[in-house]
Amino acid sequence: MTEVNTTYSGLFEALSALQDAVEQPKKDANNPMFKSSYVTLDAVIASINAAKRKVNAKIFWHNEPRERVMWTVIDGYGEHLEIQGAPIAGDLGNRGTNSAQAEGSAETYARRYSLSMVFGIASDVDDDGNAAPKGQPKAQQKTQSQPKNQLNSMFGGVSKAFRDKNGFTEEAMYQAISQQFNTNINGFYTFNDLNDQQKEAIINWLRAGVK
């Protein structure tokens, strides 16, 4: 990869050049629950560092968890930038993992999503192949299935029971779902855009958390 010998006037100019040079990494990890793929944290970091070298941006970045929120801190050219990122989901208890593993997984998700947001990387689940049958446009499939979809109303009741049982706020619940399924679900409207298989997986997971 050829480096660009460039002198930048400040941190924001260098960061802008880096963002423009980012090459979207391949979705290199599988999500068996959604039968889809997403970009790992390692791939996100590799993409950032490759773009940094390409444009010769003399910046330094790191992540800091602060009060259950992941921040990205960037320094360079005598300037300092702090960007608030994703919340870090609370410990989900004893659901298939121990507390240390759950915390590590939550921080990894928060770092991946926060870095992707700052540097312009698309790291979320790629589910276009599952969202619509072959030969049928995605938008057309959603128009046909959603009016008959009862999973949305089921989600409302199950999600409330999950929050009440575990003491989660609505925001924390969506963050926990996003961490569990390696995607970004930040409200009912994004849940509504999922296909039926994805919705059923989330509802079943929430039900398990109520037992």
PDB file of N, CA and C in Angstrom, residues 18-68:
ATOM      1  N   LEU A  18      -8.563  10.352   6.638  1.00  0.00           N
ATOM      2  CA  LEU A  18      -8.558   8.939   7.033  1.00  0.00           C
ATOM      3  C   LEU A  18      -9.915   8.299   6.741  1.00  0.00           C
ATOM      4  N   GLN A  19     -10.997   8.996   7.110  1.00  0.00           N
ATOM      5  CA  GLN A  19     -12.337   8.454   6.868  1.00  0.00           C
ATOM      6  C   GLN A  19     -12.584   8.235   5.380  1.00  0.00           C
ATOM      7  N   ASP A  20     -12.114   9.165   4.557  1.00  0.00           N
ATOM      8  CA  ASP A  20     -12.297   9.030   3.111  1.00  0.00           C
ATOM      9  C   ASP A  20     -11.518   7.840   2.551  1.00  0.00           C
ATOM     10  N   ALA A  21     -10.413   7.500   3.216  1.00  0.00           N
ATOM     11  CA  ALA A  21      -9.545   6.426   2.713  1.00  0.00           C
ATOM     12  C   ALA A  21      -9.918   5.045   3.231  1.00  0.00           C
ATOM     13  N   VAL A  22     -10.847   4.983   4.179  1.00  0.00           N
ATOM     14  CA  VAL A  22     -11.214   3.690   4.765  1.00  0.00           C
ATOM     15  C   VAL A  22     -11.802   2.774   3.699  1.00  0.00           C
ATOM     16  N   GLU A  23     -11.282   1.572   3.623  1.00  0.00           N
ATOM     17  CA  GLU A  23     -11.852   0.540   2.769  1.00  0.00           C
ATOM     18  C   GLU A  23     -12.710  -0.374   3.640  1.00  0.00           C
ATOM     19  N   GLN A  24     -13.959  -0.548   3.243  1.00  0.00           N
ATOM     20  CA  GLN A  24     -14.875  -1.327   4.056  1.00  0.00           C
ATOM     21  C   GLN A  24     -14.372  -2.765   4.191  1.00  0.00           C
ATOM     22  N   PRO A  25     -14.171  -3.239   5.419  1.00  0.00           N
ATOM     23  CA  PRO A  25     -13.682  -4.608   5.605  1.00  0.00           C
ATOM     24  C   PRO A  25     -14.758  -5.634   5.273  1.00  0.00           C
ATOM     25  N   LYS A  26     -14.306  -6.840   4.986  1.00  0.00           N
ATOM     26  CA  LYS A  26     -15.246  -7.923   4.728  1.00  0.00           C
ATOM     27  C   LYS A  26     -15.900  -8.358   6.025  1.00  0.00           C
ATOM     28  N   LYS A  27     -17.155  -8.748   5.906  1.00  0.00           N
ATOM     29  CA  LYS A  27     -17.856  -9.290   7.069  1.00  0.00           C
ATOM     30  C   LYS A  27     -17.322 -10.701   7.289  1.00  0.00           C
ATOM     31  N   ASP A  28     -16.449 -10.824   8.299  1.00  0.00           N
ATOM     32  CA  ASP A  28     -15.651 -12.041   8.455  1.00  0.00           C
ATOM     33  C   ASP A  28     -16.070 -12.924   9.617  1.00  0.00           C
ATOM     34  N   ALA A  29     -17.223 -12.646  10.210  1.00  0.00           N
ATOM     35  CA  ALA A  29     -17.724 -13.491  11.297  1.00  0.00           C
ATOM     36  C   ALA A  29     -19.184 -13.820  11.026  1.00  0.00           C
ATOM     37  N   ASN A  30     -19.597 -14.990  11.454  1.00  0.00           N
ATOM     38  CA  ASN A  30     -20.960 -15.450  11.206  1.00  0.00           C
ATOM     39  C   ASN A  30     -21.826 -15.309  12.444  1.00  0.00           C
ATOM     40  N   ASN A  31     -23.065 -14.947  12.221  1.00  0.00           N
ATOM     41  CA  ASN A  31     -24.065 -14.884  13.280  1.00  0.00           C
ATOM     42  C   ASN A  31     -25.042 -16.028  13.046  1.00  0.00           C
ATOM     43  N   PRO A  32     -24.890 -17.160  13.756  1.00  0.00           N
ATOM     44  CA  PRO A  32     -25.725 -18.325  13.471  1.00  0.00           C
ATOM     45  C   PRO A  32     -27.204 -18.094  13.748  1.00  0.00           C
ATOM     46  N   MET A  33     -27.526 -17.192  14.691  1.00  0.00           N
ATOM     47  CA  MET A  33     -28.935 -16.962  15.000  1.00  0.00           C
ATOM     48  C   MET A  33     -29.641 -16.258  13.852  1.00  0.00           C
ATOM     49  N   PHE A  34     -28.907 -15.342  13.162  1.00  0.00           N
ATOM     50  CA  PHE A  34     -29.499 -14.619  12.050  1.00  0.00           C
ATOM     51  C   PHE A  34     -29.083 -15.203  10.709  1.00  0.00           C
ATOM     52  N   LYS A  35     -28.191 -16.229  10.720  1.00  0.00           N
ATOM     53  CA  LYS A  35     -27.651 -16.800   9.487  1.00  0.00           C
ATOM     54  C   LYS A  35     -27.124 -15.681   8.587  1.00  0.00           C
ATOM     55  N   SER A  36     -26.295 -14.820   9.192  1.00  0.00           N
ATOM     56  CA  SER A  36     -25.775 -13.658   8.494  1.00  0.00           C
ATOM     57  C   SER A  36     -24.351 -13.431   8.952  1.00  0.00           C
ATOM     58  N   SER A  37     -23.744 -12.352   8.485  1.00  0.00           N
ATOM     59  CA  SER A  37     -22.350 -12.091   8.802  1.00  0.00           C
ATOM     60  C   SER A  37     -22.169 -10.654   9.253  1.00  0.00           C
ATOM     61  N   TYR A  38     -21.052 -10.405   9.943  1.00  0.00           N
ATOM     62  CA  TYR A  38     -20.752  -9.061  10.408  1.00  0.00           C
ATOM     63  C   TYR A  38     -19.236  -8.903  10.494  1.00  0.00           C
ATOM     64  N   VAL A  39     -18.785  -7.684  10.708  1.00  0.00           N
ATOM     65  CA  VAL A  39     -17.358  -7.381  10.773  1.00  0.00           C
ATOM     66  C   VAL A  39     -16.896  -7.483  12.225  1.00  0.00           C
ATOM     67  N   THR A  40     -15.798  -8.182  12.460  1.00  0.00           N
ATOM     68  CA  THR A  40     -15.271  -8.310  13.817  1.00  0.00           C
ATOM     69  C   THR A  40     -14.538  -7.026  14.228  1.00  0.00           C
ATOM     70  N   LEU A  41     -14.293  -6.903  15.533  1.00  0.00           N
ATOM     71  CA  LEU A  41     -13.538  -5.764  16.053  1.00  0.00           C
ATOM     72  C   LEU A  41     -12.141  -5.729  15.447  1.00  0.00           C
ATOM     73  N   ASP A  42     -11.488  -6.887  15.330  1.00  0.00           N
ATOM     74  CA  ASP A  42     -10.145  -6.935  14.753  1.00  0.00           C
ATOM     75  C   ASP A  42     -10.132  -6.396  13.326  1.00  0.00           C
ATOM     76  N   ALA A  43     -11.151  -6.733  12.557  1.00  0.00           N
ATOM     77  CA  ALA A  43     -11.221  -6.263  11.171  1.00  0.00           C
ATOM     78  C   ALA A  43     -11.475  -4.757  11.111  1.00  0.00           C
ATOM     79  N   VAL A  44     -12.282  -4.248  12.032  1.00  0.00           N
ATOM     80  CA  VAL A  44     -12.521  -2.804  12.099  1.00  0.00           C
ATOM     81  C   VAL A  44     -11.218  -2.068  12.384  1.00  0.00           C
ATOM     82  N   ILE A  45     -10.464  -2.543  13.385  1.00  0.00           N
ATOM     83  CA  ILE A  45      -9.202  -1.902  13.754  1.00  0.00           C
ATOM     84  C   ILE A  45      -8.203  -1.980  12.608  1.00  0.00           C
ATOM     85  N   ALA A  46      -8.138  -3.124  11.940  1.00  0.00           N
ATOM     86  CA  ALA A  46      -7.210  -3.283  10.816  1.00  0.00           C
ATOM     87  C   ALA A  46      -7.540  -2.309   9.701  1.00  0.00           C
ATOM     88  N   SER A  47      -8.817  -2.092   9.435  1.00  0.00           N
ATOM     89  CA  SER A  47      -9.233  -1.176   8.390  1.00  0.00           C
ATOM     90  C   SER A  47      -8.852   0.264   8.735  1.00  0.00           C
ATOM     91  N   ILE A  48      -9.037   0.636  10.000  1.00  0.00           N
ATOM     92  CA  ILE A  48      -8.669   1.985  10.451  1.00  0.00           C
ATOM     93  C   ILE A  48      -7.165   2.199  10.308  1.00  0.00           C
ATOM     94  N   ASN A  49      -6.380   1.250  10.774  1.00  0.00           N
ATOM     95  CA  ASN A  49      -4.928   1.394  10.739  1.00  0.00           C
ATOM     96  C   ASN A  49      -4.389   1.422   9.306  1.00  0.00           C
ATOM     97  N   ALA A  50      -5.014   0.646   8.416  1.00  0.00           N
ATOM     98  CA  ALA A  50      -4.588   0.651   7.016  1.00  0.00           C
ATOM     99  C   ALA A  50      -4.845   2.013   6.384  1.00  0.00           C
ATOM    100  N   ALA A  51      -6.011   2.596   6.669  1.00  0.00           N
ATOM    101  CA  ALA A  51      -6.327   3.922   6.131  1.00  0.00           C
ATOM    102  C   ALA A  51      -5.410   4.981   6.729  1.00  0.00           C
ATOM    103  N   LYS A  52      -5.102   4.839   7.995  1.00  0.00           N
ATOM    104  CA  LYS A  52      -4.194   5.781   8.665  1.00  0.00           C
ATOM    105  C   LYS A  52      -2.820   5.792   7.992  1.00  0.00           C
ATOM    106  N   ARG A  53      -2.305   4.605   7.681  1.00  0.00           N
ATOM    107  CA  ARG A  53      -1.012   4.526   7.004  1.00  0.00           C
ATOM    108  C   ARG A  53      -1.104   5.072   5.580  1.00  0.00           C
ATOM    109  N   LYS A  54      -2.210   4.786   4.929  1.00  0.00           N
ATOM    110  CA  LYS A  54      -2.372   5.184   3.521  1.00  0.00           C
ATOM    111  C   LYS A  54      -2.299   6.696   3.344  1.00  0.00           C
ATOM    112  N   VAL A  55      -2.937   7.442   4.267  1.00  0.00           N
ATOM    113  CA  VAL A  55      -2.970   8.905   4.135  1.00  0.00           C
ATOM    114  C   VAL A  55      -1.938   9.583   5.030  1.00  0.00           C
ATOM    115  N   ASN A  56      -1.118   8.761   5.713  1.00  0.00           N
ATOM    116  CA  ASN A  56      -0.049   9.291   6.561  1.00  0.00           C
ATOM    117  C   ASN A  56      -0.598  10.251   7.619  1.00  0.00           C
ATOM    118  N   ALA A  57      -1.683   9.828   8.252  1.00  0.00           N
ATOM    119  CA  ALA A  57      -2.309  10.642   9.296  1.00  0.00           C
ATOM    120  C   ALA A  57      -1.630  10.367  10.636  1.00  0.00           C
ATOM    121  N   LYS A  58      -1.036  11.384  11.223  1.00  0.00           N
ATOM    122  CA  LYS A  58      -0.324  11.223  12.489  1.00  0.00           C
ATOM    123  C   LYS A  58      -1.287  11.437  13.650  1.00  0.00           C
ATOM    124  N   ILE A  59      -2.193  10.510  13.785  1.00  0.00           N
ATOM    125  CA  ILE A  59      -3.158  10.581  14.885  1.00  0.00           C
ATOM    126  C   ILE A  59      -3.057   9.310  15.712  1.00  0.00           C
ATOM    127  N   PHE A  60      -3.502   9.429  16.951  1.00  0.00           N
ATOM    128  CA  PHE A  60      -3.468   8.305  17.884  1.00  0.00           C
ATOM    129  C   PHE A  60      -4.836   8.201  18.547  1.00  0.00           C
ATOM    130  N   TRP A  61      -5.374   6.995  18.575  1.00  0.00           N
ATOM    131  CA  TRP A  61      -6.707   6.827  19.137  1.00  0.00           C
ATOM    132  C   TRP A  61      -6.727   5.656  20.112  1.00  0.00           C
ATOM    133  N   HIS A  62      -7.652   5.701  21.037  1.00  0.00           N
ATOM    134  CA  HIS A  62      -7.898   4.577  21.938  1.00  0.00           C
ATOM    135  C   HIS A  62      -9.322   4.683  22.456  1.00  0.00           C
ATOM    136  N   ASN A  63      -9.811   3.600  23.024  1.00  0.00           N
ATOM    137  CA  ASN A  63     -11.153   3.568  23.610  1.00  0.00           C
ATOM    138  C   ASN A  63     -11.073   3.627  25.119  1.00  0.00           C
ATOM    139  N   GLU A  64     -12.034   4.314  25.722  1.00  0.00           N
ATOM    140  CA  GLU A  64     -12.135   4.390  27.175  1.00  0.00           C
ATOM    141  C   GLU A  64     -13.580   4.133  27.601  1.00  0.00           C
ATOM    142  N   PRO A  65     -13.819   3.128  28.440  1.00  0.00           N
ATOM    143  CA  PRO A  65     -15.161   2.958  28.999  1.00  0.00           C
ATOM    144  C   PRO A  65     -15.368   3.919  30.165  1.00  0.00           C
ATOM    145  N   ARG A  66     -16.447   4.677  30.101  1.00  0.00           N
ATOM    146  CA  ARG A  66     -16.749   5.644  31.158  1.00  0.00           C
ATOM    147  C   ARG A  66     -18.216   5.516  31.544  1.00  0.00           C
ATOM    148  N   GLU A  67     -18.449   5.098  32.751  1.00  0.00           N
ATOM    149  CA  GLU A  67     -19.816   4.997  33.275  1.00  0.00           C
ATOM    150  C   GLU A  67     -20.730   4.243  32.308  1.00  0.00           C
ATOM    151  N   ARG A  68     -20.257   3.065  31.900  1.00  0.00           N
ATOM    152  CA  ARG A  68     -21.001   2.143  31.044  1.00  0.00           C
ATOM    153  C   ARG A  68     -21.237   2.683  29.631  1.00  0.00           C
TER     154      ARG A  68
END
